[in-house]
């Protein structure tokens, strides 16, 4: 399995998830790894991490600006932004990562069996990104919507 | 005739979305029940009459496959149809769900139309108490 194959599958998966369930058009760019990946303004973001095992093992990290996370949740639930609670927002970010991960593996190879862990919230931007220092290989996608940019980092451990 | 539906998923937003999708599908739903894992689902099943279970696979404490297994061992539960709604997409896993006794399977992300088609097949057309089919044909918004 090449990193590029999984990256392309992940992009297709993200597009599928955000367009099918959130009606959100997006664009991608890949972060080349130069310099520091800065958190959103005011450092307000929601993050979660999901580990997996299978033909290869690793984890994905999804970091979303808080304002966008709330907007996505309201759209997902068909409610006004002011009506959604923090638990629903956190739950939505976790579910997005869950769907993106599962779908990316289906696209990559539907004959392969991957076991997904449960998504876990992560509180610190720097700590979340520093986890991927141990990766054998990795890629980082920047997901651009109209108002905001989210980060998806994929780490292959072995 | 109305149907009682149990939705099992550890994600609160996903339970809401599945519930809303079924609500607007035009089927005559009596009551919805919710559980965040297989163990909780069995507690609900012990107390309530359910016509359909919609379950995720990957959940803490007891996953969707374990739930189906447990239901198949109980005389009163084994005939209740179970739809698995999950991120799992491998052919092996899908076959495993169906062999264990799941009535059908939907991979996330899903469209409202996919849910409607599965319910249509399991709960039936006119006999299923479906009304207002036209509701589903109008623009749906999660």
mmCIF file of C-alpha atoms in Angstrom, chain B residues 5-80:
data_model
loop_
_atom_site.group_PDB
_atom_site.id
_atom_site.type_symbol
_atom_site.label_atom_id
_atom_site.label_comp_id
_atom_site.label_asym_id
_atom_site.label_seq_id
_atom_site.Cartn_x
_atom_site.Cartn_y
_atom_site.Cartn_z
ATOM 1 C CA UNK B 5 -37.898 1.206 16.282
ATOM 2 C CA UNK B 6 -34.760 0.893 18.394
ATOM 3 C CA UNK B 7 -31.701 2.883 17.274
ATOM 4 C CA UNK B 8 -28.368 1.716 18.681
ATOM 5 C CA UNK B 9 -25.274 3.871 18.187
ATOM 6 C CA UNK B 10 -22.694 5.314 20.573
ATOM 7 C CA UNK B 11 -22.876 8.602 18.638
ATOM 8 C CA UNK B 12 -25.671 10.863 19.907
ATOM 9 C CA UNK B 13 -25.775 12.979 16.724
ATOM 10 C CA UNK B 14 -25.912 9.873 14.538
ATOM 11 C CA UNK B 15 -28.852 8.486 16.533
ATOM 12 C CA UNK B 16 -30.643 11.808 15.956
ATOM 13 C CA UNK B 17 -29.924 11.749 12.243
ATOM 14 C CA UNK B 18 -31.078 8.154 11.802
ATOM 15 C CA UNK B 19 -34.219 8.909 13.779
ATOM 16 C CA UNK B 20 -35.004 12.010 11.711
ATOM 17 C CA UNK B 21 -34.337 10.141 8.468
ATOM 18 C CA UNK B 22 -36.745 7.375 9.445
ATOM 19 C CA UNK B 23 -39.321 9.904 10.644
ATOM 20 C CA UNK B 24 -39.442 11.662 7.285
ATOM 21 C CA UNK B 25 -39.379 8.429 5.303
ATOM 22 C CA UNK B 26 -43.155 8.207 5.438
ATOM 23 C CA UNK B 27 -43.428 5.080 7.574
ATOM 24 C CA UNK B 28 -45.909 4.954 10.382
ATOM 25 C CA UNK B 29 -43.600 4.941 13.381
ATOM 26 C CA UNK B 30 -45.118 4.404 16.803
ATOM 27 C CA UNK B 31 -42.191 4.988 19.124
ATOM 28 C CA UNK B 32 -38.461 5.406 18.873
ATOM 29 C CA UNK B 33 -36.120 4.007 21.476
ATOM 30 C CA UNK B 34 -32.402 4.660 21.712
ATOM 31 C CA UNK B 35 -29.367 2.909 23.145
ATOM 32 C CA UNK B 36 -25.673 3.760 23.036
ATOM 33 C CA UNK B 37 -24.388 0.175 22.901
ATOM 34 C CA UNK B 38 -25.515 -3.430 22.632
ATOM 35 C CA UNK B 39 -25.905 -3.908 26.378
ATOM 36 C CA UNK B 40 -28.281 -0.973 26.680
ATOM 37 C CA UNK B 41 -30.112 -2.213 23.606
ATOM 38 C CA UNK B 42 -30.780 -5.576 25.256
ATOM 39 C CA UNK B 43 -32.181 -3.781 28.310
ATOM 40 C CA UNK B 44 -34.604 -1.894 26.078
ATOM 41 C CA UNK B 45 -35.503 -5.084 24.204
ATOM 42 C CA UNK B 46 -36.301 -6.803 27.515
ATOM 43 C CA UNK B 47 -38.871 -4.141 28.359
ATOM 44 C CA UNK B 48 -40.354 -2.979 25.076
ATOM 45 C CA UNK B 49 -41.932 -4.515 22.000
ATOM 46 C CA UNK B 50 -39.789 -3.551 18.996
ATOM 47 C CA UNK B 51 -40.431 -4.127 15.312
ATOM 48 C CA UNK B 52 -37.035 -3.084 14.006
ATOM 49 C CA UNK B 53 -33.526 -2.546 15.337
ATOM 50 C CA UNK B 54 -31.077 -0.239 13.562
ATOM 51 C CA UNK B 55 -27.599 -0.681 14.962
ATOM 52 C CA UNK B 56 -24.067 0.532 14.516
ATOM 53 C CA UNK B 57 -21.281 -2.069 14.580
ATOM 54 C CA UNK B 58 -18.384 -0.476 16.469
ATOM 55 C CA UNK B 59 -19.563 0.448 19.980
ATOM 56 C CA UNK B 60 -18.136 0.111 23.483
ATOM 57 C CA UNK B 61 -19.233 -2.668 25.880
ATOM 58 C CA UNK B 62 -21.129 -4.683 23.250
ATOM 59 C CA UNK B 63 -20.821 -4.159 19.505
ATOM 60 C CA UNK B 64 -23.472 -4.630 16.829
ATOM 61 C CA UNK B 65 -22.463 -8.190 15.941
ATOM 62 C CA UNK B 66 -22.542 -9.246 19.588
ATOM 63 C CA UNK B 67 -25.985 -7.663 19.876
ATOM 64 C CA UNK B 68 -27.272 -9.624 16.877
ATOM 65 C CA UNK B 69 -25.786 -12.807 18.364
ATOM 66 C CA UNK B 70 -27.532 -12.180 21.666
ATOM 67 C CA UNK B 71 -30.840 -11.449 19.950
ATOM 68 C CA UNK B 72 -30.644 -14.629 17.860
ATOM 69 C CA UNK B 73 -30.308 -16.692 21.047
ATOM 70 C CA UNK B 74 -33.569 -15.326 22.470
ATOM 71 C CA UNK B 75 -36.869 -16.789 21.277
ATOM 72 C CA UNK B 76 -38.719 -13.486 21.610
ATOM 73 C CA UNK B 77 -36.014 -11.407 19.942
ATOM 74 C CA UNK B 78 -34.685 -13.567 17.132
ATOM 75 C CA UNK B 79 -37.363 -12.617 14.617
ATOM 76 C CA UNK B 80 -36.912 -8.861 15.030
#
